[in-house]
XYZ file of C-alpha atoms in Angstrom:
558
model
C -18.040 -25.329 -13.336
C -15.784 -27.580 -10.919
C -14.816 -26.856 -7.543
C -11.159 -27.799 -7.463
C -11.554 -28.825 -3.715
C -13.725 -31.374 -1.814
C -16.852 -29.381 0.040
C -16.881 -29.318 4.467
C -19.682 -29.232 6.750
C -18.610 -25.814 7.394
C -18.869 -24.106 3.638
C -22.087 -26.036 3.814
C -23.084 -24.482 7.254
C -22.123 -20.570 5.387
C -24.072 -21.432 2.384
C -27.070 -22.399 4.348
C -26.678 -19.854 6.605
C -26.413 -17.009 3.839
C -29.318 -18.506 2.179
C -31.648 -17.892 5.258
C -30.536 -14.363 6.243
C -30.191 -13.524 1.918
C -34.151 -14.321 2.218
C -34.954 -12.266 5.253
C -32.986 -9.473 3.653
C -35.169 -9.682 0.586
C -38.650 -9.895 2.550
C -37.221 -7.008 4.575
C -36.573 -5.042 1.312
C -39.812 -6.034 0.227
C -41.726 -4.965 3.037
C -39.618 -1.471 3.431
C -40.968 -0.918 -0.471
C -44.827 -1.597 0.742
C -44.660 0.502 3.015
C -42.626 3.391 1.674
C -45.212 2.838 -1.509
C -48.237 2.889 0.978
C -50.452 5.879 0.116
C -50.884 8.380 2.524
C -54.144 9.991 3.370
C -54.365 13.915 3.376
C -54.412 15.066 6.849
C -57.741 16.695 6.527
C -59.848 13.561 5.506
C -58.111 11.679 7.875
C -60.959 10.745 10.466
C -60.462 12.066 13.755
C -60.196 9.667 16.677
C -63.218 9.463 19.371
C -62.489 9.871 22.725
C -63.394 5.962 23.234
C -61.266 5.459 20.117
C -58.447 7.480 21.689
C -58.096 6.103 25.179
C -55.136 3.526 25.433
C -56.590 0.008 25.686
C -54.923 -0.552 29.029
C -54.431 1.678 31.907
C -50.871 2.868 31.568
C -50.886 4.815 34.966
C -47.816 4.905 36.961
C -47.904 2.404 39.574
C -50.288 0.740 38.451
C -50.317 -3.415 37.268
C -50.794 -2.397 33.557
C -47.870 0.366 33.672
C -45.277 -2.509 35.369
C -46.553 -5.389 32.224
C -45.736 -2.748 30.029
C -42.183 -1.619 31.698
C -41.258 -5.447 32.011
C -41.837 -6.130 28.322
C -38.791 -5.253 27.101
C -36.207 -8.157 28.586
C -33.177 -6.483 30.748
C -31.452 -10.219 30.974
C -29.191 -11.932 28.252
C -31.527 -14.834 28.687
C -34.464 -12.215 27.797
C -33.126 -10.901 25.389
C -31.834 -14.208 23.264
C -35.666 -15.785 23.570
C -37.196 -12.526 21.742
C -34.500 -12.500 19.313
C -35.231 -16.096 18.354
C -38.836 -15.821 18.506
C -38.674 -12.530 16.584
C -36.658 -14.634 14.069
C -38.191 -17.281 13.618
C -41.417 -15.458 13.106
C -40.453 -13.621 10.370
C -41.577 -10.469 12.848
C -41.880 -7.624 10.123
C -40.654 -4.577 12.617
C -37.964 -6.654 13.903
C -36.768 -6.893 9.826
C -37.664 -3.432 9.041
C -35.465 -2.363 12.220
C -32.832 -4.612 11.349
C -32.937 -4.222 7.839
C -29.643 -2.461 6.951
C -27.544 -4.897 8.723
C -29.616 -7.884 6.673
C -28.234 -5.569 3.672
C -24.837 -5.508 5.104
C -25.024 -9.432 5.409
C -26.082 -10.013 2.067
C -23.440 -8.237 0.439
C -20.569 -9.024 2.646
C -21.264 -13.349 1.686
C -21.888 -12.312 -1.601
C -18.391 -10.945 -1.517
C -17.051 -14.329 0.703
C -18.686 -16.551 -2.175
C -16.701 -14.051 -5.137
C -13.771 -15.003 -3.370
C -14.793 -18.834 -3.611
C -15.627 -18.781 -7.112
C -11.869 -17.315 -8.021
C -10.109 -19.402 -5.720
C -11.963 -22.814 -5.401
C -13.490 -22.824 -8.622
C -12.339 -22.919 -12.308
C -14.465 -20.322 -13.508
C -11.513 -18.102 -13.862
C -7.872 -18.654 -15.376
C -4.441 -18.517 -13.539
C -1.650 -17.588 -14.693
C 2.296 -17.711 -13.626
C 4.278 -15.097 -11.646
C 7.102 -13.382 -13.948
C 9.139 -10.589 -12.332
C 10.864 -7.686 -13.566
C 13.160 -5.675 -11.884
C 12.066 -2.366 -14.386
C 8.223 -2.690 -14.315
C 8.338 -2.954 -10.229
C 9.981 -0.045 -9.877
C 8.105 1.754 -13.163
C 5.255 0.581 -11.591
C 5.602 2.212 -8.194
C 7.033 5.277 -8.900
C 4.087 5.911 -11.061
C 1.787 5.212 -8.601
C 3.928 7.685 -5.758
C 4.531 10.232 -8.910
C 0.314 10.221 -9.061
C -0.166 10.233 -5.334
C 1.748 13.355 -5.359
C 0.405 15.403 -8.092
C -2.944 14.538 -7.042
C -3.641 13.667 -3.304
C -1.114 15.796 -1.544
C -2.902 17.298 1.484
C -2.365 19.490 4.201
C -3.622 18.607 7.562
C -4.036 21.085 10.837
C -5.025 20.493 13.820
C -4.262 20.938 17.971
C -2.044 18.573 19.600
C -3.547 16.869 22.949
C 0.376 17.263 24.498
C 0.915 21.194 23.547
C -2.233 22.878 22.355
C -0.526 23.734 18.842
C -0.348 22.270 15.229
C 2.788 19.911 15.462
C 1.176 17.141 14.106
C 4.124 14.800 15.177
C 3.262 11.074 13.971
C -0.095 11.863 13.169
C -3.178 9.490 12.417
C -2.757 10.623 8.401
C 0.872 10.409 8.665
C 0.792 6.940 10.024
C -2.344 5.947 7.469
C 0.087 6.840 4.898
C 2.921 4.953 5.813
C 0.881 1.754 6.070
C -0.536 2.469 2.742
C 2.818 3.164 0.636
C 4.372 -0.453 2.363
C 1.335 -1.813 1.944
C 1.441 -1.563 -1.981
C 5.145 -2.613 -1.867
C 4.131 -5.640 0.334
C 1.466 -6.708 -2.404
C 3.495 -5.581 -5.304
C 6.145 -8.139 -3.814
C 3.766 -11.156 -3.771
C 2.288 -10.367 -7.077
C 5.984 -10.483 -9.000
C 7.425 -12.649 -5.979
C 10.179 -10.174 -5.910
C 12.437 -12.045 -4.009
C 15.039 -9.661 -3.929
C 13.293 -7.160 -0.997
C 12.448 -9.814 1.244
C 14.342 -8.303 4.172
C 12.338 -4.658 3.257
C 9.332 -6.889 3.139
C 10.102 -8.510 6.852
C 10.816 -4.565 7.699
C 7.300 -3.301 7.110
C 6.035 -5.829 8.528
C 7.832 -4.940 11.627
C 6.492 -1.655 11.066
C 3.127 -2.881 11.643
C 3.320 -4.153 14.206
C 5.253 -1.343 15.861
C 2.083 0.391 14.976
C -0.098 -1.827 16.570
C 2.107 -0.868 19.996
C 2.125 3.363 19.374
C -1.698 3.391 18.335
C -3.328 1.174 21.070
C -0.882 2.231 23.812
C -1.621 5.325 22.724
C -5.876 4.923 22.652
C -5.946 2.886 26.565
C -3.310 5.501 28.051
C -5.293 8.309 27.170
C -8.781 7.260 26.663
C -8.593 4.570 29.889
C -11.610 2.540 28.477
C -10.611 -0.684 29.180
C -14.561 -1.758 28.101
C -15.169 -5.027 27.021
C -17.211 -3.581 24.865
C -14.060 -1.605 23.064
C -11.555 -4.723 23.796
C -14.376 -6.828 21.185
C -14.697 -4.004 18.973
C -10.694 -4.474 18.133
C -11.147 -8.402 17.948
C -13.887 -7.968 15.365
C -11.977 -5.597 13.711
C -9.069 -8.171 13.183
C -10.282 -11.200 13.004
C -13.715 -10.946 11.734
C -13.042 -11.515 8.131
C -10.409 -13.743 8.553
C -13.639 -16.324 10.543
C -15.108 -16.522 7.376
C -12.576 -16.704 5.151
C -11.311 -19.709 6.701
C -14.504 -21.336 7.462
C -15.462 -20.714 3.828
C -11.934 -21.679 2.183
C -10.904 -24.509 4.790
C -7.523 -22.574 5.722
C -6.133 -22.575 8.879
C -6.111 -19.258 10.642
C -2.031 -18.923 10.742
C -2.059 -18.914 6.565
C -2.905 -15.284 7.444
C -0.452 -14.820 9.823
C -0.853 -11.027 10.110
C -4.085 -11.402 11.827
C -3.244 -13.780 14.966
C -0.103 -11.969 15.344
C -1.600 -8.566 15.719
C -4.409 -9.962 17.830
C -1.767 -11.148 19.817
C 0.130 -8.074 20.482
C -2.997 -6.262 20.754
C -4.293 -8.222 23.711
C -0.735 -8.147 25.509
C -1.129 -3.984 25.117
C -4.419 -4.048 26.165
C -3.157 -6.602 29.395
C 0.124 -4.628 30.040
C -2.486 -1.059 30.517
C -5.560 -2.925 31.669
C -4.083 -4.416 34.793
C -3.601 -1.803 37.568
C -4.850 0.603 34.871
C -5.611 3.148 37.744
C -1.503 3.592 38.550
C -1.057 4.468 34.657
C -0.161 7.883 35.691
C 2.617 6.856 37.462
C 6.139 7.304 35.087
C 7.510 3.910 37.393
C 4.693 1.986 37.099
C 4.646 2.339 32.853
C 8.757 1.469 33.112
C 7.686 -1.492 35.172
C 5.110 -2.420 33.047
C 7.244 -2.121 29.979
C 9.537 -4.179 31.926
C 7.559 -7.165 32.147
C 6.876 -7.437 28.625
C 10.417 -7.951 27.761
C 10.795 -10.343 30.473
C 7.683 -12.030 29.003
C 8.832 -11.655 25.909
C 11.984 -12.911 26.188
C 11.000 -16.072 28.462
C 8.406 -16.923 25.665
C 10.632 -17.149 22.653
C 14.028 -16.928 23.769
C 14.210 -19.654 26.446
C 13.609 -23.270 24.559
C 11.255 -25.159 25.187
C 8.635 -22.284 26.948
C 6.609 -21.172 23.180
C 5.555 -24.718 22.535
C 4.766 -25.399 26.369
C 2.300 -21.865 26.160
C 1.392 -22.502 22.875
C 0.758 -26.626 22.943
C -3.255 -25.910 24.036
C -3.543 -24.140 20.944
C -2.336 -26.210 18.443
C -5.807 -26.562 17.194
C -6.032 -22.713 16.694
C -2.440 -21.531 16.257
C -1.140 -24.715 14.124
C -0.456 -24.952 10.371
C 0.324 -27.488 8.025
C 1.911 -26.110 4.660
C 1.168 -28.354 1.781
C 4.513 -27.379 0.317
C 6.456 -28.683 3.798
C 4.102 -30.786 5.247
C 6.755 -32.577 8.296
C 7.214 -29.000 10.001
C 5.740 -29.145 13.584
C 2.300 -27.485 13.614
C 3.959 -24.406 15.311
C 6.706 -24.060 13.460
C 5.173 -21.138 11.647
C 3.618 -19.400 14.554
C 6.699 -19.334 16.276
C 8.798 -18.331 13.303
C 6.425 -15.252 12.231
C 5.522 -14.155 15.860
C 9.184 -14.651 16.498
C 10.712 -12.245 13.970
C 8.600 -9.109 15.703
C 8.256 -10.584 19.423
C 9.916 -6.898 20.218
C 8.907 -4.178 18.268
C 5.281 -3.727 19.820
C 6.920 -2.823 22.910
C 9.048 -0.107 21.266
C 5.767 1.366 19.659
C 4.155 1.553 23.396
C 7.664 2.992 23.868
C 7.167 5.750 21.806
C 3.797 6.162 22.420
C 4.798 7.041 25.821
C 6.830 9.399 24.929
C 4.997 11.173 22.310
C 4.205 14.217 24.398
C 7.545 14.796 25.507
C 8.642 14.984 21.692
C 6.047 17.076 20.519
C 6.995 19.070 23.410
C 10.708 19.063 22.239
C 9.324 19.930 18.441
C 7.221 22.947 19.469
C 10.662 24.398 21.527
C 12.806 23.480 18.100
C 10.315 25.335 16.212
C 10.681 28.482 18.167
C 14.083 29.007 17.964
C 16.133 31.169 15.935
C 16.499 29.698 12.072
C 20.250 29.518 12.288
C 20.276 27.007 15.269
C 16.582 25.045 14.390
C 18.478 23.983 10.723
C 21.759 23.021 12.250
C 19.836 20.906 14.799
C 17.808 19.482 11.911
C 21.227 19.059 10.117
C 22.922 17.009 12.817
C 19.642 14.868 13.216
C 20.214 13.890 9.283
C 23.364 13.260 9.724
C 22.992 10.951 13.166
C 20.078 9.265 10.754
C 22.124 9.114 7.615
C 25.359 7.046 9.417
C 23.601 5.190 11.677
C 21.261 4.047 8.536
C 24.266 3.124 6.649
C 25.970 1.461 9.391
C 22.470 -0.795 9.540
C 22.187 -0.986 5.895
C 25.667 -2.533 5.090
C 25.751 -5.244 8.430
C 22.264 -6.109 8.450
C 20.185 -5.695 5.776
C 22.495 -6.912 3.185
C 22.717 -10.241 4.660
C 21.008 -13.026 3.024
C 17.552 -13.296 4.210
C 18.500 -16.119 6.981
C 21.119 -14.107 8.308
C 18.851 -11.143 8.603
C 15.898 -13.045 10.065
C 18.304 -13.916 13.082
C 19.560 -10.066 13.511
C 15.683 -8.569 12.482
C 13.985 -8.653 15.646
C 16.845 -6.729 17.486
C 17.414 -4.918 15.000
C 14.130 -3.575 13.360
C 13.481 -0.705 15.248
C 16.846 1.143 13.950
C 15.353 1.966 10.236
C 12.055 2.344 11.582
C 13.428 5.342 14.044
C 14.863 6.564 11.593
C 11.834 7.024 9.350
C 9.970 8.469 11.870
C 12.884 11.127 12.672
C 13.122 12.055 9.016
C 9.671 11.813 8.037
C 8.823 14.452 11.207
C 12.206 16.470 10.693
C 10.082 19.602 9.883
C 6.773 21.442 10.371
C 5.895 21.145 6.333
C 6.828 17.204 6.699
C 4.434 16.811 9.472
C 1.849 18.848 8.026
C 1.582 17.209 4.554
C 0.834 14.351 3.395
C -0.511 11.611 0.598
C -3.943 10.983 0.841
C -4.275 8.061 -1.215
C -1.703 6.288 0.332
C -3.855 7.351 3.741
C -6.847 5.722 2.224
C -5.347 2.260 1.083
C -3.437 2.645 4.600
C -7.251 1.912 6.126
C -7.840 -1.030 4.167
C -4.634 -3.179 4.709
C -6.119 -5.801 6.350
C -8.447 -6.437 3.801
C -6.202 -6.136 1.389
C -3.752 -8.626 2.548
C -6.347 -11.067 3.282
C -8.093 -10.786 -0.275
C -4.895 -11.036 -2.189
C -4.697 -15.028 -1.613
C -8.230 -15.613 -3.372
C -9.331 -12.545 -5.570
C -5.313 -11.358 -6.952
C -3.572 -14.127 -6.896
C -4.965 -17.977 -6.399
C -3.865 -20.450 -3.994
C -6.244 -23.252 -4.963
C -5.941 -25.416 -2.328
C -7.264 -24.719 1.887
C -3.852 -23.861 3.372
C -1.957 -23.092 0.121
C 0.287 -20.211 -0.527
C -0.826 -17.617 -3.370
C 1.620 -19.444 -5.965
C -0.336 -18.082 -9.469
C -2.146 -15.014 -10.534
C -5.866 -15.049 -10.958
C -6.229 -14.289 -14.802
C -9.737 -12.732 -15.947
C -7.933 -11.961 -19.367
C -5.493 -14.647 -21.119
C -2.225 -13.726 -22.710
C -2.422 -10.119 -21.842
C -0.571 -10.129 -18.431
C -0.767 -5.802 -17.837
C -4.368 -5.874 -19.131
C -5.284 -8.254 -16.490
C -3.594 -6.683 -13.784
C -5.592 -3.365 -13.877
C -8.713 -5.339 -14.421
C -7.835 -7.733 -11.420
C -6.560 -5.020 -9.359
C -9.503 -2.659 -9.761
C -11.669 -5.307 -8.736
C -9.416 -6.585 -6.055
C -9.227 -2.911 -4.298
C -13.076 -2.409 -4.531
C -14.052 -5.295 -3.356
C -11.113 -4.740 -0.604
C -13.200 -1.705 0.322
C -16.572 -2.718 0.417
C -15.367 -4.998 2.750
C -13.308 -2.788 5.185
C -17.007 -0.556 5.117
C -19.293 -3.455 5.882
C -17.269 -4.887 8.460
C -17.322 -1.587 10.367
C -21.164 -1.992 9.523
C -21.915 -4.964 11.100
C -19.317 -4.577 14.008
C -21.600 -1.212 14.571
C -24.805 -3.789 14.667
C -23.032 -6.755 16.838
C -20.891 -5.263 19.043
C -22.079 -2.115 21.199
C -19.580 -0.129 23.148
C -20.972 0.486 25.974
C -23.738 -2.229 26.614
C -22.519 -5.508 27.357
C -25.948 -6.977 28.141
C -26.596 -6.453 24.575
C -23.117 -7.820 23.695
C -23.384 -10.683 25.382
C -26.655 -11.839 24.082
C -25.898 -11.002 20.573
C -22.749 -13.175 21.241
C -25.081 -15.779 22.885
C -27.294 -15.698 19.781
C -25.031 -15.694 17.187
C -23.420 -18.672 18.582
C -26.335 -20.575 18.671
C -27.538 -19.498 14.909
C -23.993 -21.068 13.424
C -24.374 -24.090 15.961
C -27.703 -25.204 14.682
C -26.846 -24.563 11.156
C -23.337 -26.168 11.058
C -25.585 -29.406 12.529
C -28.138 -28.821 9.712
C -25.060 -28.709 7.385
C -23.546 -32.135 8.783
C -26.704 -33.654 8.563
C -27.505 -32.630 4.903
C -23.898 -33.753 4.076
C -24.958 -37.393 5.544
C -27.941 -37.611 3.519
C -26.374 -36.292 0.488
C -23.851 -38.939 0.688
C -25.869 -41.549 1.505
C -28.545 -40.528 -1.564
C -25.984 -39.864 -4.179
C -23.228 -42.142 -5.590
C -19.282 -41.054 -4.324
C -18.843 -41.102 -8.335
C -21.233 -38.546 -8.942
C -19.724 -36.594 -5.760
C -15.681 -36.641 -7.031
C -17.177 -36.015 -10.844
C -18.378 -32.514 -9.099
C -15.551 -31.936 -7.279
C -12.913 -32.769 -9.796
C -11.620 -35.620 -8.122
C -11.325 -38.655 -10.428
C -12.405 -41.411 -8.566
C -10.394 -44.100 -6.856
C -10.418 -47.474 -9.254
């Protein structure tokens, strides 16, 4: 085997890292078998306690000095609580692995699956092979996969609106789920062939997203108001938590997946644009003022020159990317360019979100009246829909794809409207839906970030997924149901264990325990990225560079 890349002090620091908490995970396993293997002794020849043997061997009395040791022993302070996580660690403390032994479990497999995705990417274990599209097997392809979803997962969902008390089920959480999952297989499908010719649908969904990063956390903070910080790092986890890995692991920057910092983004200006003053929410002015200053934000950030690099400058180090295949671009170029083309829609989904009621309102009235007037109201909707969807469809999204990328972000939220109008037009369109598509819907952020190292290959830190990974040569179907299959379940493992450990890290509702973990966790991946550097420096100074480039694949310099 040859890693096709040089190794960092940081892939170092995960390997080490995984090695140490693999271990604990296996001595936790191991002492979980003893003692669920432990014989136990029948209740009657168990021997009976004295009532010397019985007493407690301290006075436990309230008020009393032995009662007050034993109410202090469990630390209240994020310093307290750090020192008897370390010393619990470091001692190998059997009750604190037994109690801690499913998230060791959850940590083992989720770097197991961070290393698979080394091996394909970084490694030649596995083949590659070149991208060939085809107009035919796309579309065969797809409407196979709908054609199934239908005959198999259709399902009908009921239940009480918050708004009216009754089953409208406008823009539901399975209705939504669904629409991320059938763009989200159009959106891979599209990298997989490079099917150049639906970019601007591509640059659409994506838009969609993001509107649906606006409509579902508007809609969580305005009626939930829990503004926690404990809830606020529960999203960031969500978002960004594989991603950390990934590009400590790989040596990407964080902008190659550019879906990740851009929702984070919008996510934090919802969160901002509801958390501040949250308490005048109820107020109809104060939401239009609020949704005001967004598109005065918005529009000072990337429409005035000269304001996105002055924000953004500080965080070149986070926010800038170098492409290998246009390597004199600024560093920002790209995070300007992809936060650019949706800078708008997020505030239309908080938009709509705000308005939800009020529809669902307007639905349940449609629904009541008589069938002659509820169809000719639906009728004039589909026609509204229909024209203003052509009118869209012959000045803007046939223009070439620069064109269109000027017009998209003023222009995205027309088609998407119209979706939503169509897609709720009636109660059997509301109430039904594809429940496969709803399933891969939950996993799109795991499947957009696997499809650079376990479906396709980029083979380089910061590369773009330019060939397939190949398990099987010469057979180009064959291998992509076999890469696919694995793809989606590893995809899904990894969707359920980061739930899993965000369940473990990052409580709700205790920030004590948040902030220690944070404070702990910090200081595990500080000392073992300087255990990594240092191992590096002795490795290089023990072993010849020739011996080091031989492993990596580098020849080495004459």
């Amino acid at each position: 085997m040859k890693l096709l890349t040089p190794i960092t002090s940081a892939q170092v620091a995960c390997l080490l890292g995984y090695i140490q908490l693999l271990s604990y995970w296996a001595y936790a396993e191991y002492l979980e078998y003893n003692k669920s293997s432990r014989p136990k002794a029948h209740a009657d020849d168990e021997k009976k306690p004295t009532d010397e043997e019985s007493a407690p061997l301290v006075d436990a009395s309230p008020g009393t000095p032995s009662s007050r040791a034993l109410a202090n022993s469990t630390p209240t302070t994020i310093g307290g609580i750090v020192r008897q996580y370390i010393v619990r660690f470091l001692t190998m403390n059997e009750s604190f692995l037994l109690d801690n032994r499913l998230t060791l479990r959850a940590i083992a497999e989720f770097g197991g699956l961070i290393l698979y995705y080394y091996v394909c990417d970084r490694t030649d274990i596995f083949g590659e092979s070149s991208k060939h599209y085809s107009r035919d097997l796309f579309i065969f392809l797809y409407a196979l996969l709908v054609l199934t979803c239908f005959f198999t997962s259709l399902t009908k969902h009921t239940g009480a609106s918050l708004a009216t008390g009754k089953s409208i089920q406008y823009l539901n959480r399975h209705q939504t789920e669904e629409w991320k999952g059938w763009m989200q297989i159009i959106f891979l499908m599209y990298h997989y062939w490079e099917a150049r010719e639906i970019y601007n649908s591509i640059r659409l969904f994506i838009a969609a997203y993001v509107w649906m990063t606006g409509f579902g956390n508007f809609s969580y903070y305005y009626v939930r108001k829990d503004f926690g910080l404990g809830r606020f790092c529960q999203m960031m986890w969500r978002l960004n938590f594989l991603v950390f890995f990934c590009c400590l692991a790989l040596t990407n920057d964080y902008m190659l997946y550019y879906i990740c910092p851009m929702h984070t983004l919008f996510t934090i200006m919802v969160y901002a644009a509801l958390g501040i003053y949250s308490k005048y929410n109820e107020l109809p002015a104060v939401i239009g003022i609020k949704m005001a200053i967004c598109f005065v934000v918005v529009f000072l950030l990337w429409e005035v020159q000269g304001v996105f690099e002055l924000v953004w400058g500080p965080f070149t180090f986070l926010m800038g990317y170098i492409d290998p295949r246009k390597p004199d671009l600024p560093l920002l170029h790209e995070w300007h360019f992809r936060s650019g083309l949706d800078r708008y829609i997020w505030i239309v989904g908080m938009i709509y979100a705000y308005f939800h009621p009020l529809v669902e309102r307007w639905l349940e009235k449609l629904e009541e009246m008589h069938h002659m007037t509820r169809n000719a109201i639906r009728a004039a909707i589909v026609a509204v829909c229909l024209s203003v969807g052509y009118v869209w469809y012959v000045n803007v999204y046939c223009l070439d794809k620069f064109a269109y990328n000027n017009l998209h972000p003023y222009t995205s939220w027309i088609p998407i409207t119209i979706y939503i109008a169509l897609r709720n037009l009636t109660q059997p369109l509301r109430n039904w839906s594809l429940a496969l598509f709803g399933w891969l819907g939950k996993i799109t952020l795991e499947t957009y970030i696997g499809q650079f190292h376990i479906w396709l290959r980029t083979g380089m830190p910061n590369g773009q997924p330019a060939m397939l990974l190949s398990f099987v040569r010469d057979y180009p179907l064959v291998n992509f149901m076999l890469s696919t299959a694995v793809y989606i379940l590893v995809s899904m493992r990894l969707f359920e264990l980061t739930n899993t450990l965000k369940n473990s890290f990052v409580p709700h509702k205790d920030n004590t325990k948040l902030g220690a973990n944070t404070v702990a966790g910090t200081i595990f991946m500080g000392v073992t990225y300087i255990s990594a550097v240092l191992l590096l420096l002795a490795i290089r100074l023990l072993i010849p560079a020739d011996a080091i480039l031989d492993m990596a694949g580098k020849p080495a310099d004459p």
